[in-house]
Short mmCIF file of C-alpha atoms in Angstrom, two decimals:
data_model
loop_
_atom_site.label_atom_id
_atom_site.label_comp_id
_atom_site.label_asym_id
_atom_site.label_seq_id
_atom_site.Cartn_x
_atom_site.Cartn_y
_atom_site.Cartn_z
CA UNK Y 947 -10.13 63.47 10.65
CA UNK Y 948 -9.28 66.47 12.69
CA UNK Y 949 -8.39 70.31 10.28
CA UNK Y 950 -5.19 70.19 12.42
CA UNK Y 951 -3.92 67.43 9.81
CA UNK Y 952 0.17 67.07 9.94
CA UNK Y 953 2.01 65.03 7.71
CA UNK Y 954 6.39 64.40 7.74
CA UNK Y 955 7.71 63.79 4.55
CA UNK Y 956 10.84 62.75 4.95
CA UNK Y 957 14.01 61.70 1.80
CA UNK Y 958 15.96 63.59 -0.52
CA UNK Y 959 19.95 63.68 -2.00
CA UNK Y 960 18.89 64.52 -5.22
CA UNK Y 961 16.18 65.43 -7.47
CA UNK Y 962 15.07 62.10 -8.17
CA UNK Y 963 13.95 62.13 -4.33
CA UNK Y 964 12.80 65.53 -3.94
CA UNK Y 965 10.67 66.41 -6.91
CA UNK Y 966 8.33 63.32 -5.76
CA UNK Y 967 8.31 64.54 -2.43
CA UNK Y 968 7.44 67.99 -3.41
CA UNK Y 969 4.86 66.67 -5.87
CA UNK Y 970 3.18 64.79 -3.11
CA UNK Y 971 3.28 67.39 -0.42
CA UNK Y 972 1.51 69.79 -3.19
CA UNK Y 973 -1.22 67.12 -4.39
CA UNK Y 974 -2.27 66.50 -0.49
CA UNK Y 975 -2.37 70.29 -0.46
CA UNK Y 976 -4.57 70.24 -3.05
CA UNK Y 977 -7.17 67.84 -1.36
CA UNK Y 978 -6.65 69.31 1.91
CA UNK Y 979 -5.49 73.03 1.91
CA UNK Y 980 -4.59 73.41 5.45
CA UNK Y 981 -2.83 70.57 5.92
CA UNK Y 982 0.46 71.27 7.74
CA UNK Y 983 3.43 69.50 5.93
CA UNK Y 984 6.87 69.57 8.02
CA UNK Y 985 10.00 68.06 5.65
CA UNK Y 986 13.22 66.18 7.18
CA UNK Y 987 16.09 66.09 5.16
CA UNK Y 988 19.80 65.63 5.66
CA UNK Y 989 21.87 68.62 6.45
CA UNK Y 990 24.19 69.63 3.72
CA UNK Y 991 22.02 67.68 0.82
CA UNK Y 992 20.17 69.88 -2.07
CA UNK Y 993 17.11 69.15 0.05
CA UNK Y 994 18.04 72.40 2.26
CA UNK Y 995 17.37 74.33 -0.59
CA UNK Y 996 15.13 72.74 -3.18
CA UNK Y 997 12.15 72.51 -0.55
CA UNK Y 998 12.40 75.58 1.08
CA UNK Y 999 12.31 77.36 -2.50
CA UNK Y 1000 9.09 74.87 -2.95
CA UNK Y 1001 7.48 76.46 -0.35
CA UNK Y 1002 7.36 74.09 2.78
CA UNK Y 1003 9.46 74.02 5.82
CA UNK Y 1004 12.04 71.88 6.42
CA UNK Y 1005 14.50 70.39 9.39
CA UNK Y 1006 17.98 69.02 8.92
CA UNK Y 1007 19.24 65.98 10.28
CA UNK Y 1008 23.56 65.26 10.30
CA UNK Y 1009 22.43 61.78 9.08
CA UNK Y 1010 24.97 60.42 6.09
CA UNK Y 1011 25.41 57.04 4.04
CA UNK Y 1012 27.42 54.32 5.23
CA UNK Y 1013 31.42 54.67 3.71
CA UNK Y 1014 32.90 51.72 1.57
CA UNK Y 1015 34.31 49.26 2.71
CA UNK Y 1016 31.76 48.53 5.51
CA UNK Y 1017 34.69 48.10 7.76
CA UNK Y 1018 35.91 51.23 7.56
CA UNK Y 1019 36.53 53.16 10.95
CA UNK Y 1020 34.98 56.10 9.40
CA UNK Y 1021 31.51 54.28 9.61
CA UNK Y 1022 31.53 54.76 13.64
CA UNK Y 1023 31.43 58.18 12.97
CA UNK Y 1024 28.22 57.97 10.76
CA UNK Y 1025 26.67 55.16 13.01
CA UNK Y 1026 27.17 58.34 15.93
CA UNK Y 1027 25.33 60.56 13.24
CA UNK Y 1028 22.61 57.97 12.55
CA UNK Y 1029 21.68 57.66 16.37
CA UNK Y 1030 22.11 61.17 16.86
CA UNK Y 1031 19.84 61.56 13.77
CA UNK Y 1032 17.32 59.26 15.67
CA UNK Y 1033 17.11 61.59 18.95
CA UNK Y 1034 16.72 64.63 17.35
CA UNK Y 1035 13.83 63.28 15.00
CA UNK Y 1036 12.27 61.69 17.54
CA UNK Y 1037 12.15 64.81 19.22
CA UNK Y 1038 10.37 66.70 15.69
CA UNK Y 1039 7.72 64.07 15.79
CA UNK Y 1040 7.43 64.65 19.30
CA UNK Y 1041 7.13 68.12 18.76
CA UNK Y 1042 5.06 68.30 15.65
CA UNK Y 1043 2.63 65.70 16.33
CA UNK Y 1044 2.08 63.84 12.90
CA UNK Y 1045 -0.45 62.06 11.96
CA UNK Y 1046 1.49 60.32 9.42
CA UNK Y 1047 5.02 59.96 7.93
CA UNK Y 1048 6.13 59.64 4.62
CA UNK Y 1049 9.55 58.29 3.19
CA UNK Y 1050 10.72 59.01 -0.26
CA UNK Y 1051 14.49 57.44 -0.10
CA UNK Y 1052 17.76 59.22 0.83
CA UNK Y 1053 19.35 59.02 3.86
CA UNK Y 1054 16.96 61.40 6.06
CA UNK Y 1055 14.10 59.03 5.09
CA UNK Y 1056 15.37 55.84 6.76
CA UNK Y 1057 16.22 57.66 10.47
CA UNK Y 1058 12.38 59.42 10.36
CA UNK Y 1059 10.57 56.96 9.36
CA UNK Y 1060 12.23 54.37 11.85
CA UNK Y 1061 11.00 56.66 14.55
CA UNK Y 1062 7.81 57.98 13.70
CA UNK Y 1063 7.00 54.06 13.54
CA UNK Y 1064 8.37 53.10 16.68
CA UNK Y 1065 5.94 56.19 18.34
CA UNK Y 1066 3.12 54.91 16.41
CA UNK Y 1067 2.77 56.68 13.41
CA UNK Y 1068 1.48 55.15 10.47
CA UNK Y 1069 3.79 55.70 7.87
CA UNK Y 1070 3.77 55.11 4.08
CA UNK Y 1071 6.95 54.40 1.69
CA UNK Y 1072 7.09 55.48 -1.09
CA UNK Y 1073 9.82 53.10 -3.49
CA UNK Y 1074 10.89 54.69 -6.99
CA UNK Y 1075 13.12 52.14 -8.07
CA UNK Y 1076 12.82 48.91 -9.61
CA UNK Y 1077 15.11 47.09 -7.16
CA UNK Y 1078 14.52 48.42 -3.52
CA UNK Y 1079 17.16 49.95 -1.24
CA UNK Y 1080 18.12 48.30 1.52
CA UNK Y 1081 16.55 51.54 3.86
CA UNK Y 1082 13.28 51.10 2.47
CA UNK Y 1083 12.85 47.13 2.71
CA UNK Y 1084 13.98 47.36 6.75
CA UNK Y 1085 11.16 50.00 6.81
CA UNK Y 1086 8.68 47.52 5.33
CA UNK Y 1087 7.82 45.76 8.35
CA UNK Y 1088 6.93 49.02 10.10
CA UNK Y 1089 4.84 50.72 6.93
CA UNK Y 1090 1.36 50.64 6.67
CA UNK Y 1091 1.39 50.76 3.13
CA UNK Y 1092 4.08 51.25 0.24
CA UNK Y 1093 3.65 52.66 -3.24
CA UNK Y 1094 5.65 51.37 -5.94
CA UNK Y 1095 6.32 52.38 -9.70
CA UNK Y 1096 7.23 49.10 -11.20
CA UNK Y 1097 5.87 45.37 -11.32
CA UNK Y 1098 7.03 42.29 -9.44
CA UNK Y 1099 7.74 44.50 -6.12
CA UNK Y 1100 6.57 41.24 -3.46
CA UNK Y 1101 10.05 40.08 -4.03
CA UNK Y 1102 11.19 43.00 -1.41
CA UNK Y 1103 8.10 43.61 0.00
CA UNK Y 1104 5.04 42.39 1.60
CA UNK Y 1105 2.49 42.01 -1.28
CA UNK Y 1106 -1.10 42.77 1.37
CA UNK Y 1107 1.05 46.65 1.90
CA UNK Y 1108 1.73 46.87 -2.29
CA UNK Y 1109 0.24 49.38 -4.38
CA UNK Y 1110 1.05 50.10 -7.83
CA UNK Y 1111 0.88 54.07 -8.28
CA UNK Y 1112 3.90 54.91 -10.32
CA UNK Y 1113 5.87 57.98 -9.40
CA UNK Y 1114 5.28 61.75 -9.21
CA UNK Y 1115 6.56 64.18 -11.87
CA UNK Y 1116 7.13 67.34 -12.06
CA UNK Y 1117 4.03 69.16 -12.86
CA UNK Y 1118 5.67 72.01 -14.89
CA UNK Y 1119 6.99 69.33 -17.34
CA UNK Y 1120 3.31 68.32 -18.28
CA UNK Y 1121 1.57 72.17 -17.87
CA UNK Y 1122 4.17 73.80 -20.37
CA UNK Y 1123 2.35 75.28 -23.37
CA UNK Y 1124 5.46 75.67 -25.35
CA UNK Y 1125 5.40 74.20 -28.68
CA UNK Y 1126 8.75 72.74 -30.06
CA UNK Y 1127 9.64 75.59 -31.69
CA UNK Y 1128 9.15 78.28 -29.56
CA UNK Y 1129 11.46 75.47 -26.62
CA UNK Y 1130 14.15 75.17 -29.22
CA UNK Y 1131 14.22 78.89 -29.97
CA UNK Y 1132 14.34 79.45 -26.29
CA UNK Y 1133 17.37 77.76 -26.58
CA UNK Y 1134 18.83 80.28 -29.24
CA UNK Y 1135 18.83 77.42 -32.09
CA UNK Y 1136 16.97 76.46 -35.12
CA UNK Y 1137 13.87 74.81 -35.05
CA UNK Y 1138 14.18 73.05 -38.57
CA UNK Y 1139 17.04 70.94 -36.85
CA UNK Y 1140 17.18 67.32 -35.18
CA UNK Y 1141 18.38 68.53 -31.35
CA UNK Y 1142 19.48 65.95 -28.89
CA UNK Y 1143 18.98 66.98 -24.96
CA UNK Y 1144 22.26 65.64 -23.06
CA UNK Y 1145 21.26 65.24 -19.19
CA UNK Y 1146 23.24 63.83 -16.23
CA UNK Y 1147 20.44 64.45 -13.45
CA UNK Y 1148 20.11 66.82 -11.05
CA UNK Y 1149 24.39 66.36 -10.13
CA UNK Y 1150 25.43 65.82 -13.47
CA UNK Y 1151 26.88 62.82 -15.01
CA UNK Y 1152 30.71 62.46 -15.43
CA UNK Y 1153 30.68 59.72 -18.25
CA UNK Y 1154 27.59 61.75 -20.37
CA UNK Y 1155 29.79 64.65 -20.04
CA UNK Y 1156 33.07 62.98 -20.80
CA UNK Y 1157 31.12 61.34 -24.42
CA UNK Y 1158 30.45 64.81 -25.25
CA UNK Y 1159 34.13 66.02 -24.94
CA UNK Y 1160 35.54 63.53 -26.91
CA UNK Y 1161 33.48 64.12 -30.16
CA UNK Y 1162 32.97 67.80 -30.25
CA UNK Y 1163 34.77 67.95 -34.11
CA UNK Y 1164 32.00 65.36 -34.50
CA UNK Y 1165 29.33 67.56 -33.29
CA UNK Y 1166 30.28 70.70 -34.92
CA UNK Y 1167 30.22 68.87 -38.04
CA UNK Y 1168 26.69 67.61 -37.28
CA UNK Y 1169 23.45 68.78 -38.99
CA UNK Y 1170 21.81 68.40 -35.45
CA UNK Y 1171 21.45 70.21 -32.57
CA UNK Y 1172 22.64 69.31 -28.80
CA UNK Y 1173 22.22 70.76 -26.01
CA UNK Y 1174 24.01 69.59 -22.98
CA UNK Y 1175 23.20 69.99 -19.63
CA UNK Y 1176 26.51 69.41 -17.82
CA UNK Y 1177 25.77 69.47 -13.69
CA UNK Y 1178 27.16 72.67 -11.67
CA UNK Y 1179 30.28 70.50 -10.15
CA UNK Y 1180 31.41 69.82 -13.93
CA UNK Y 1181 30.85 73.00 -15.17
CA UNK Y 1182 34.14 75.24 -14.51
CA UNK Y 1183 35.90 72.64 -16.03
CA UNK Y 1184 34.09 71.98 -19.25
CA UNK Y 1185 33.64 75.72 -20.13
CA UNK Y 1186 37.69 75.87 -19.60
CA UNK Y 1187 38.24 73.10 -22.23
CA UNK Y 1188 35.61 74.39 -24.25
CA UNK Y 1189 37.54 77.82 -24.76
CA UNK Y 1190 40.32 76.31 -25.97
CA UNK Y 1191 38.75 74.72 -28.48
CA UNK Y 1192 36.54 77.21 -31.91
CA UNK Y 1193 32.82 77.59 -31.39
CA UNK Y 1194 30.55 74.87 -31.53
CA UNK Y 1195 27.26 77.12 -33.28
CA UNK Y 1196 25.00 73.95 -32.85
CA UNK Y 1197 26.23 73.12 -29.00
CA UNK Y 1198 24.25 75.00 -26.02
CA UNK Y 1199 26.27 73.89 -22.98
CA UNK Y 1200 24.40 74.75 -18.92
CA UNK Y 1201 25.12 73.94 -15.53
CA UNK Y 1202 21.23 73.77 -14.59
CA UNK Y 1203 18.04 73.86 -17.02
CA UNK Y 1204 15.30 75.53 -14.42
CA UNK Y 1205 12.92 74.70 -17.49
CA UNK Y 1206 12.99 70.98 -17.77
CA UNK Y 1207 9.54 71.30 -19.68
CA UNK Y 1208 11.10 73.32 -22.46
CA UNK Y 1209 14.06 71.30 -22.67
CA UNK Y 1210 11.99 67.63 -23.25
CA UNK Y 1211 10.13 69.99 -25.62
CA UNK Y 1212 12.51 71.04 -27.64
CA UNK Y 1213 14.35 67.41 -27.54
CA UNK Y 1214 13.88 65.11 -30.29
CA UNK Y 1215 15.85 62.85 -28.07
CA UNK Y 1216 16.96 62.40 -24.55
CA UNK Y 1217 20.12 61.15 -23.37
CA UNK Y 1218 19.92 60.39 -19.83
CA UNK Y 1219 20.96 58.25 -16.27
CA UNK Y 1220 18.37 56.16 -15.13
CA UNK Y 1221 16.87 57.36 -12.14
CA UNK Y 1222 13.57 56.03 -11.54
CA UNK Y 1223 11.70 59.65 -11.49
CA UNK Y 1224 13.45 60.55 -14.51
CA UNK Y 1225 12.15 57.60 -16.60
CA UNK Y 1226 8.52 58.54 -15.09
CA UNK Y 1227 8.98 61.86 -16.60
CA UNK Y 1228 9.78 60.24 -20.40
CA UNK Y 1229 6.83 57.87 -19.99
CA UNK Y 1230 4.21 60.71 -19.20
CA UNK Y 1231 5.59 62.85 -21.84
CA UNK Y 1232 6.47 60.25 -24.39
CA UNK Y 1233 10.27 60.86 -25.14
CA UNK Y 1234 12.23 58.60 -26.47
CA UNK Y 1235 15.09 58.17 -24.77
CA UNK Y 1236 19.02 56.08 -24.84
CA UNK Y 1237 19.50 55.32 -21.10
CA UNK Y 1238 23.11 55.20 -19.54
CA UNK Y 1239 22.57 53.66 -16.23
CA UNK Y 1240 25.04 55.19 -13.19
CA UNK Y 1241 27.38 52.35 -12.01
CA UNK Y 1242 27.88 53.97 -9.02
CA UNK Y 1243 24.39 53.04 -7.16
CA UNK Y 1244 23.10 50.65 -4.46
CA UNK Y 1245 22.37 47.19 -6.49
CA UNK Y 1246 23.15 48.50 -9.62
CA UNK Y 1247 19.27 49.45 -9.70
CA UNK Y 1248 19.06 52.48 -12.53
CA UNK Y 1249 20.41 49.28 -14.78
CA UNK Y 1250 17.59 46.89 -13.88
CA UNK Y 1251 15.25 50.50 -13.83
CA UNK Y 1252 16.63 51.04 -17.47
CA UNK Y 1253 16.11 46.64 -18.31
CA UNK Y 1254 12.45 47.61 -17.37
CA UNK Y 1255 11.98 49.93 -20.71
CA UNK Y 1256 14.41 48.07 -23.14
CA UNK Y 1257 12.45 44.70 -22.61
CA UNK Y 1258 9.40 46.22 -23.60
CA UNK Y 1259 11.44 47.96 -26.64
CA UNK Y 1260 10.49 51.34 -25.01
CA UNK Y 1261 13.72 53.10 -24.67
CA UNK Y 1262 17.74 52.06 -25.57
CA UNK Y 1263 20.93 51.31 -23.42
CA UNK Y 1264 24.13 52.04 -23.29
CA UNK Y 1265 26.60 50.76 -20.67
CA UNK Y 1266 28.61 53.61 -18.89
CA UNK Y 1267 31.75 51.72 -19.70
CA UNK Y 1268 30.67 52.27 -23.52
CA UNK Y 1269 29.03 55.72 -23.65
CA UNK Y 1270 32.48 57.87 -24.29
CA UNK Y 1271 33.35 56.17 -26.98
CA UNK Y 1272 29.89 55.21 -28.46
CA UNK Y 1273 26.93 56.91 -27.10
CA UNK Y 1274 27.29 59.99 -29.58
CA UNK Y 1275 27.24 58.01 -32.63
CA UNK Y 1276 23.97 55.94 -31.03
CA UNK Y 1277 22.55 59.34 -30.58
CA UNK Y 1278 23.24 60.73 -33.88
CA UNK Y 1279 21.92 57.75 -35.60
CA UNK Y 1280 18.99 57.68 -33.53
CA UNK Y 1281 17.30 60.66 -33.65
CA UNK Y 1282 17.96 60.62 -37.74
CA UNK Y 1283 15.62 57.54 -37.85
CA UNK Y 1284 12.09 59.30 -37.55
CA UNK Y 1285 10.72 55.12 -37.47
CA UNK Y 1286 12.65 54.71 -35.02
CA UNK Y 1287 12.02 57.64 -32.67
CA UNK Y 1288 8.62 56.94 -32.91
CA UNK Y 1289 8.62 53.29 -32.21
CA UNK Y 1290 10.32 54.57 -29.06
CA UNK Y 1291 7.85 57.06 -28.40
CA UNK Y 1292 4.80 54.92 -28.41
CA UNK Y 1293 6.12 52.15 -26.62
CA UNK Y 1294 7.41 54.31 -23.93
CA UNK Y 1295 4.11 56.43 -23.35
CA UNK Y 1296 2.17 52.84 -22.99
CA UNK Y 1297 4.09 52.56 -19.77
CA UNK Y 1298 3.05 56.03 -18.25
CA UNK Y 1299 1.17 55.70 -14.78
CA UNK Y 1300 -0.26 59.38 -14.55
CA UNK Y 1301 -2.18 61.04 -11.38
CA UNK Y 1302 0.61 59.29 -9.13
CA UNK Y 1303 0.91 62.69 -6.60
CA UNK Y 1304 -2.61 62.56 -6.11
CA UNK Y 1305 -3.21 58.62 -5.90
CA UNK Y 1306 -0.70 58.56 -3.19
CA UNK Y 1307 -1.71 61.90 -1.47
CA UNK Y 1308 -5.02 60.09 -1.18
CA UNK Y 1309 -3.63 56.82 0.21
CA UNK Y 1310 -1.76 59.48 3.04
CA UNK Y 1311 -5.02 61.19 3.79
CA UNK Y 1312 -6.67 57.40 4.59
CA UNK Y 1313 -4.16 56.48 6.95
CA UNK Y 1314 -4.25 59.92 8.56
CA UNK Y 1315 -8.01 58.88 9.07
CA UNK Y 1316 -6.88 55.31 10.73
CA UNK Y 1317 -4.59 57.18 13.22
#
């Protein structure tokens, strides 16, 4: 292996994508400090931002998902993007000369990785989900290996390219050295309080939002705590209503929480979507969790991610249709049942596969020295 080692990483749309991403391009930094790490992303996505402010470079590609119904003339347009998305990175690899490609998911992934393999790159995937998208299993023929989170993968993939590694956190959420009180006073409350952490994801979630909303005489009237990350597109909105309404002392309401390791500190309990990088995160730290799984995704997979916990009783469910009118009283009654937090607690921490930046920065660096 040459010290000119290059390595694409490729994926993104939201955080679920990118904080892996990131995570891996800083554990193969840690093995091999002068590696060069290039990202591709998709122009207009949080990507643009998030990576640069990580540190690494990045290029933009006008690539975009396919519009519903399938029929739809629109989807010309965005099969003109995707092969126009396909010259262009055909020309970075060209340019760049890597000596291996990495997909995360998202929409960039699926153009990069198609044509690093079809110049002979070895590339790796790396699948969060439970269920796999339908970019990553047309990639499988062309990946040298793929690293997966959950069990009983074969089904979508080729089992002789499988690797169990779980996924990549972020590494603030484990190095904090906040104790619960000093997160919760962070948060301007009182640390001899019950606090529930309300989180849609990196977008925000309408229907966590919208449970919130309904039941804020509820929460005001509460002996615990909540604070509720609400998304920046939801934000405007939600402080309007919430003017209109008298102050909620025990409700801290945010677009953005920069400090997602404070926040799970100072959380007795999270409510949450069910991305696949986000239930990594409660398994390494050991939070118990009620999961509301986003209707609004490829094969319905944050449900089947979500089925994955509540079979091995190591997290609880609500259905989106549901949550408005139920999920606050689940929450309330949950995190006043100290038994039952930390049945949930346990049994989600036994599912935590940790190191998972580094195992698959390692698996990158041997197929860099196959090239």
């Amino acid at each position: 292996m040459s010290d000119s080692l290059r390595i694409i990483i490729s994926g993104g749309g939201t955080g679920g994508h990118i904080f892996p991403a990131v995570s891996i391009a800083n554990a193969i930094k840690a093995e091999r400090p002068e590696a060069q790490i290039l990202f591709v992303g998709a122009q207009g996505r949080m990507e643009m931002q998030r990576v640069p402010a990580a540190g690494y470079e990045i290029k933009g590609l006008p690539v975009r998902g396919l519009i519903r119904p399938l029929w739809s003339p629109k989807n010309i347009g965005v099969a003109m993007d995707y092969l126009k998305s396909l010259a262009m990175v055909r020309k970075i690899v060209k340019d760049f000369k890597p000596d291996v490609a990495v997909g995360v998911g998202g929409y960039a992934s699926g153009a990069t990785l198609d044509a690093a393999a079809r110049m002979g790159i070895p590339c790796l995937i790396q699948e969060q989900n439970s269920y796999a998208g339908v970019t990553n299993k047309h990639l499988a023929k062309k990946a040298s290996k793929i690293c997966v989170a959950y069990d009983g993968m074969e089904r979508f993939f080729p089992k002789d390219k499988l690797m169990k590694t779980g996924n990549p956190v972020r590494q603030n959420l484990l190095e904090t050295t906040m104790t619960r009180d000093e997160a919760i006073k962070s948060f301007g409350l009182d640390p001899a309080r019950k606090t529930v952490l309300f989180v849609g994801g990196s977008l925000g979630a309408r229907t966590i939002n919208e449970s919130i909303l309904r039941r804020l005489d509820t929460i005001r009237k509460s002996d615990v705590q909540v604070i509720w990350q609400t998304g920046k597109y939801y934000n405007a909105k939600i402080n309007e209503r919430l003017e209109a309404v008298e102050p909620i002392p025990n409700l801290v309401v945010t677009d953005f929480i920069s400090d997602m390791g404070a926040a799970y500190k100072a959380a007795d309990l999270v409510i949450s979507r069910a991305g696949a990088s986000s239930i990594s995160e409660f398994c390494l730290i050991g939070k118990p969790v009620i999961l509301v799984p986003s209707p609004n995704v490829a094969e319905d997979h944050q449900t089947k991610n979500a089925m994955a916990l509540v079979n091995r009783q190591a997290a609880m469910i609500m259905k989106d249709a549901e949550a408005p009118n139920a999920l606050l009283d689940l929450a309330l009654e949950t995190v006043n049942s100290d038994g039952k937090l930390e049945s949930l607690s346990l049994n989600i921490k036994k599912l935590a596969l940790p190191d998972s930046a580094t195992i698959i920065a390692m698996e990158v660096l041997k197929l860099a020295g196959k090239k």
